[in-house]
Amino acid sequence: MSFPVLTTALDLLRRAAEGVPADRLDDPTPCDRWTVGQVLMHAAGDQHAWAASVGAGTVPAYNPFDPPRGHEDGVQSVVRSAIEAAAAAWARVDPAAGPVDTPLPPVPTMDPQLAAATCALDAAIHAWDVAVATGQPAPLTAELAGQLMPAARATAEPLRGFAYAAALPAGPGDDPVAALLAYLGRDPDWQK
């Protein structure tokens, strides 16, 4: 795949999903009123939606913004399938081509690099949500957060209220990870 930031983010999502014990799927997350299982199903749905938008794949049979708590095939299997679909779809996208379609109604097309970074933003942020909710190491690095911030700034505002919460105030001296999380309405110090 020609989008390294997306490759990194999809791997973080895969590792976070694989690190969730079955008895932790109902744990709370930084996403208000969403369980670990719901965040994982949402993240899988988003990756399927991105794959379908850039030309290969199908949208999930459920609403990613009202996801089920689990799946008969296992949440990790659903996430793995979504990651594979996204990787296959993005492998067909020329980074230098014209705009690609997105699953984001307020931003229906984007430059391929920005679109891939926006898809990566979704995967990486949900990897963080799941990791911190289940006691795994926080997966975001300062470098990755810096690469994702332009996508966040390009897309978060029109998606606030249903995809992102209101931005939290940035703290003095926030590192890039804390700044990105706060911009997306997440408390960088969240604990359950």
mmCIF file of C-alpha atoms in Angstrom:
data_model
loop_
_atom_site.group_PDB
_atom_site.id
_atom_site.type_symbol
_atom_site.label_atom_id
_atom_site.label_comp_id
_atom_site.label_asym_id
_atom_site.label_seq_id
_atom_site.Cartn_x
_atom_site.Cartn_y
_atom_site.Cartn_z
ATOM 1 C CA MET A 1 0.000 0.000 0.000
ATOM 2 C CA SER A 2 1.315 3.470 -0.887
ATOM 3 C CA PHE A 3 -0.032 5.181 2.227
ATOM 4 C CA PRO A 4 2.367 4.487 5.129
ATOM 5 C CA VAL A 5 0.326 6.422 7.685
ATOM 6 C CA LEU A 6 -2.689 4.241 6.896
ATOM 7 C CA THR A 7 -0.650 1.041 7.058
ATOM 8 C CA THR A 8 0.565 2.072 10.513
ATOM 9 C CA ALA A 9 -2.900 3.012 11.762
ATOM 10 C CA LEU A 10 -4.545 -0.171 10.503
ATOM 11 C CA ASP A 11 -1.874 -2.200 12.276
ATOM 12 C CA LEU A 12 -2.557 -0.302 15.505
ATOM 13 C CA LEU A 13 -6.272 -1.047 15.196
ATOM 14 C CA ARG A 14 -5.583 -4.720 14.514
ATOM 15 C CA ARG A 15 -3.265 -5.019 17.519
ATOM 16 C CA ALA A 16 -5.679 -3.165 19.810
ATOM 17 C CA ALA A 17 -8.561 -5.429 18.744
ATOM 18 C CA GLU A 18 -6.501 -8.579 19.174
ATOM 19 C CA GLY A 19 -5.479 -7.425 22.651
ATOM 20 C CA VAL A 20 -9.053 -7.300 23.969
ATOM 21 C CA PRO A 21 -10.055 -10.258 26.149
ATOM 22 C CA ALA A 22 -13.629 -11.456 25.526
ATOM 23 C CA ASP A 23 -14.650 -10.417 29.037
ATOM 24 C CA ARG A 24 -13.691 -6.779 28.343
ATOM 25 C CA LEU A 25 -16.019 -6.116 25.386
ATOM 26 C CA ASP A 26 -18.598 -4.448 27.644
ATOM 27 C CA ASP A 27 -16.068 -2.135 29.324
ATOM 28 C CA PRO A 28 -16.602 1.628 28.969
ATOM 29 C CA THR A 29 -14.435 3.650 26.594
ATOM 30 C CA PRO A 30 -13.461 7.297 26.116
ATOM 31 C CA CYS A 31 -16.410 7.436 23.675
ATOM 32 C CA ASP A 32 -19.266 8.396 25.967
ATOM 33 C CA ARG A 33 -21.826 5.586 26.384
ATOM 34 C CA TRP A 34 -19.987 3.239 24.003
ATOM 35 C CA THR A 35 -18.510 -0.088 25.049
ATOM 36 C CA VAL A 36 -15.271 -1.591 23.784
ATOM 37 C CA GLY A 37 -17.269 -3.972 21.582
ATOM 38 C CA GLN A 38 -19.287 -1.118 20.099
ATOM 39 C CA VAL A 39 -16.172 0.948 19.361
ATOM 40 C CA LEU A 40 -14.578 -2.037 17.632
ATOM 41 C CA MET A 41 -17.706 -2.724 15.575
ATOM 42 C CA HIS A 42 -17.905 0.992 14.730
ATOM 43 C CA ALA A 43 -14.244 1.057 13.686
ATOM 44 C CA ALA A 44 -14.768 -2.033 11.527
ATOM 45 C CA GLY A 45 -17.824 -0.443 9.937
ATOM 46 C CA ASP A 46 -15.881 2.718 9.198
ATOM 47 C CA GLN A 47 -13.086 0.779 7.496
ATOM 48 C CA HIS A 48 -15.615 -1.125 5.373
ATOM 49 C CA ALA A 49 -17.237 2.204 4.453
ATOM 50 C CA TRP A 50 -13.874 3.660 3.424
ATOM 51 C CA ALA A 51 -13.106 0.540 1.362
ATOM 52 C CA ALA A 52 -16.463 0.809 -0.406
ATOM 53 C CA SER A 53 -15.972 4.531 -1.028
ATOM 54 C CA VAL A 54 -12.558 4.229 -2.630
ATOM 55 C CA GLY A 55 -13.824 1.512 -4.913
ATOM 56 C CA ALA A 56 -13.639 -1.994 -3.490
ATOM 57 C CA GLY A 57 -15.782 -3.426 -0.771
ATOM 58 C CA THR A 58 -19.228 -3.205 0.709
ATOM 59 C CA VAL A 59 -20.624 -1.109 3.500
ATOM 60 C CA PRO A 60 -21.485 -2.972 6.691
ATOM 61 C CA ALA A 61 -24.984 -4.353 7.203
ATOM 62 C CA TYR A 62 -25.277 -2.303 10.409
ATOM 63 C CA ASN A 63 -25.074 1.413 11.097
ATOM 64 C CA PRO A 64 -21.522 2.153 12.321
ATOM 65 C CA PHE A 65 -22.954 4.988 14.426
ATOM 66 C CA ASP A 66 -25.335 2.595 16.178
ATOM 67 C CA PRO A 67 -23.171 -0.524 16.260
ATOM 68 C CA PRO A 68 -24.014 -3.804 17.923
ATOM 69 C CA ARG A 69 -22.030 -4.750 21.039
ATOM 70 C CA GLY A 70 -20.631 -7.844 19.382
ATOM 71 C CA HIS A 71 -20.913 -10.211 16.450
ATOM 72 C CA GLU A 72 -21.567 -13.919 16.079
ATOM 73 C CA ASP A 73 -18.217 -14.317 14.270
ATOM 74 C CA GLY A 74 -16.372 -12.504 17.051
ATOM 75 C CA VAL A 75 -15.500 -8.830 17.135
ATOM 76 C CA GLN A 76 -11.818 -9.434 16.409
ATOM 77 C CA SER A 77 -12.741 -11.373 13.267
ATOM 78 C CA VAL A 78 -14.984 -8.528 12.099
ATOM 79 C CA VAL A 79 -12.205 -5.982 12.682
ATOM 80 C CA ARG A 80 -9.624 -8.156 10.919
ATOM 81 C CA SER A 81 -11.940 -8.529 7.889
ATOM 82 C CA ALA A 82 -12.520 -4.767 7.777
ATOM 83 C CA ILE A 83 -8.797 -4.037 7.939
ATOM 84 C CA GLU A 84 -8.143 -6.496 5.117
ATOM 85 C CA ALA A 85 -10.887 -4.878 3.013
ATOM 86 C CA ALA A 86 -9.506 -1.397 3.647
ATOM 87 C CA ALA A 87 -5.929 -2.423 2.860
ATOM 88 C CA ALA A 88 -7.021 -4.107 -0.383
ATOM 89 C CA ALA A 89 -9.089 -1.102 -1.459
ATOM 90 C CA TRP A 90 -6.375 1.432 -0.699
ATOM 91 C CA ALA A 91 -3.776 -0.714 -2.513
ATOM 92 C CA ARG A 92 -5.661 0.119 -5.727
ATOM 93 C CA VAL A 93 -5.619 3.884 -5.134
ATOM 94 C CA ASP A 94 -2.940 5.926 -6.886
ATOM 95 C CA PRO A 95 -1.619 8.480 -4.372
ATOM 96 C CA ALA A 96 -1.052 10.952 -7.221
ATOM 97 C CA ALA A 97 -4.512 10.523 -8.759
ATOM 98 C CA GLY A 98 -7.347 12.971 -8.568
ATOM 99 C CA PRO A 99 -9.838 13.123 -5.717
ATOM 100 C CA VAL A 100 -11.323 9.943 -4.283
ATOM 101 C CA ASP A 101 -14.769 9.456 -2.809
ATOM 102 C CA THR A 102 -15.171 9.349 0.971
ATOM 103 C CA PRO A 103 -17.894 8.001 3.269
ATOM 104 C CA LEU A 104 -18.111 11.432 4.923
ATOM 105 C CA PRO A 105 -21.220 13.311 3.709
ATOM 106 C CA PRO A 106 -19.845 16.772 4.592
ATOM 107 C CA VAL A 107 -16.597 16.009 2.724
ATOM 108 C CA PRO A 108 -17.607 13.775 -0.208
ATOM 109 C CA THR A 109 -14.241 13.824 -2.030
ATOM 110 C CA MET A 110 -10.628 14.384 -1.025
ATOM 111 C CA ASP A 111 -7.127 14.239 -2.362
ATOM 112 C CA PRO A 112 -5.956 10.605 -1.990
ATOM 113 C CA GLN A 113 -3.244 11.427 0.565
ATOM 114 C CA LEU A 114 -5.638 13.397 2.776
ATOM 115 C CA ALA A 115 -8.343 10.743 2.382
ATOM 116 C CA ALA A 116 -5.922 7.994 3.407
ATOM 117 C CA ALA A 117 -4.825 10.065 6.402
ATOM 118 C CA THR A 118 -8.474 10.598 7.358
ATOM 119 C CA CYS A 119 -9.133 6.867 7.131
ATOM 120 C CA ALA A 120 -5.979 6.351 9.213
ATOM 121 C CA LEU A 121 -7.188 8.911 11.748
ATOM 122 C CA ASP A 122 -10.339 6.876 12.311
ATOM 123 C CA ALA A 123 -8.396 3.634 12.769
ATOM 124 C CA ALA A 124 -5.731 5.132 15.027
ATOM 125 C CA ILE A 125 -8.115 7.041 17.281
ATOM 126 C CA HIS A 126 -10.295 3.990 17.794
ATOM 127 C CA ALA A 127 -7.182 1.908 18.453
ATOM 128 C CA TRP A 128 -6.371 4.413 21.205
ATOM 129 C CA ASP A 129 -9.949 4.274 22.560
ATOM 130 C CA VAL A 130 -9.838 0.482 22.802
ATOM 131 C CA ALA A 131 -6.289 0.269 24.116
ATOM 132 C CA VAL A 132 -6.783 2.712 26.990
ATOM 133 C CA ALA A 133 -10.169 1.185 27.853
ATOM 134 C CA THR A 134 -8.668 -2.286 28.176
ATOM 135 C CA GLY A 135 -5.372 -1.484 29.862
ATOM 136 C CA GLN A 136 -3.193 -1.904 26.779
ATOM 137 C CA PRO A 137 -0.326 0.493 26.080
ATOM 138 C CA ALA A 138 -1.548 3.671 24.373
ATOM 139 C CA PRO A 139 -0.689 3.118 20.700
ATOM 140 C CA LEU A 140 -0.374 6.680 19.405
ATOM 141 C CA THR A 141 3.089 8.155 18.964
ATOM 142 C CA ALA A 142 3.969 11.821 18.632
ATOM 143 C CA GLU A 143 5.070 11.192 15.045
ATOM 144 C CA LEU A 144 1.809 9.496 14.068
ATOM 145 C CA ALA A 145 -0.287 12.134 15.848
ATOM 146 C CA GLY A 146 1.575 14.824 13.911
ATOM 147 C CA GLN A 147 0.837 13.023 10.648
ATOM 148 C CA LEU A 148 -2.855 12.697 11.545
ATOM 149 C CA MET A 149 -3.494 16.247 12.775
ATOM 150 C CA PRO A 150 -3.909 17.744 9.255
ATOM 151 C CA ALA A 151 -6.643 15.177 8.532
ATOM 152 C CA ALA A 152 -8.300 15.978 11.854
ATOM 153 C CA ARG A 153 -8.242 19.701 11.105
ATOM 154 C CA ALA A 154 -9.634 19.108 7.608
ATOM 155 C CA THR A 155 -12.548 16.926 8.696
ATOM 156 C CA ALA A 156 -13.460 17.147 12.396
ATOM 157 C CA GLU A 157 -15.498 20.369 12.438
ATOM 158 C CA PRO A 158 -18.275 19.276 10.071
ATOM 159 C CA LEU A 159 -18.402 15.903 11.849
ATOM 160 C CA ARG A 160 -18.703 17.204 15.414
ATOM 161 C CA GLY A 161 -21.769 16.077 17.274
ATOM 162 C CA PHE A 162 -22.034 12.666 15.657
ATOM 163 C CA ALA A 163 -18.498 11.528 14.808
ATOM 164 C CA TYR A 164 -16.449 13.717 17.132
ATOM 165 C CA ALA A 165 -17.235 15.452 20.400
ATOM 166 C CA ALA A 166 -16.505 19.123 20.938
ATOM 167 C CA ALA A 167 -12.811 19.900 21.118
ATOM 168 C CA LEU A 168 -11.365 20.024 24.605
ATOM 169 C CA PRO A 169 -9.074 22.884 25.593
ATOM 170 C CA ALA A 170 -5.464 22.225 24.731
ATOM 171 C CA GLY A 171 -3.157 22.229 27.699
ATOM 172 C CA PRO A 172 0.015 24.282 27.789
ATOM 173 C CA GLY A 173 2.862 22.166 26.550
ATOM 174 C CA ASP A 174 0.605 19.376 25.237
ATOM 175 C CA ASP A 175 2.544 16.893 23.160
ATOM 176 C CA PRO A 176 1.194 16.040 19.675
ATOM 177 C CA VAL A 177 -0.734 13.018 20.994
ATOM 178 C CA ALA A 178 -2.524 15.000 23.713
ATOM 179 C CA ALA A 179 -3.198 17.845 21.271
ATOM 180 C CA LEU A 180 -4.750 15.472 18.711
ATOM 181 C CA LEU A 181 -6.873 13.679 21.298
ATOM 182 C CA ALA A 182 -8.132 16.947 22.793
ATOM 183 C CA TYR A 183 -8.911 18.341 19.342
ATOM 184 C CA LEU A 184 -11.038 15.264 18.685
ATOM 185 C CA GLY A 185 -12.890 15.674 21.989
ATOM 186 C CA ARG A 186 -11.052 12.994 23.911
ATOM 187 C CA ASP A 187 -9.488 13.418 27.328
ATOM 188 C CA PRO A 188 -5.822 12.422 26.889
ATOM 189 C CA ASP A 189 -5.795 11.331 30.544
ATOM 190 C CA TRP A 190 -9.022 9.287 30.332
ATOM 191 C CA GLN A 191 -9.402 6.437 32.785
ATOM 192 C CA LYS A 192 -12.436 4.317 33.484
#
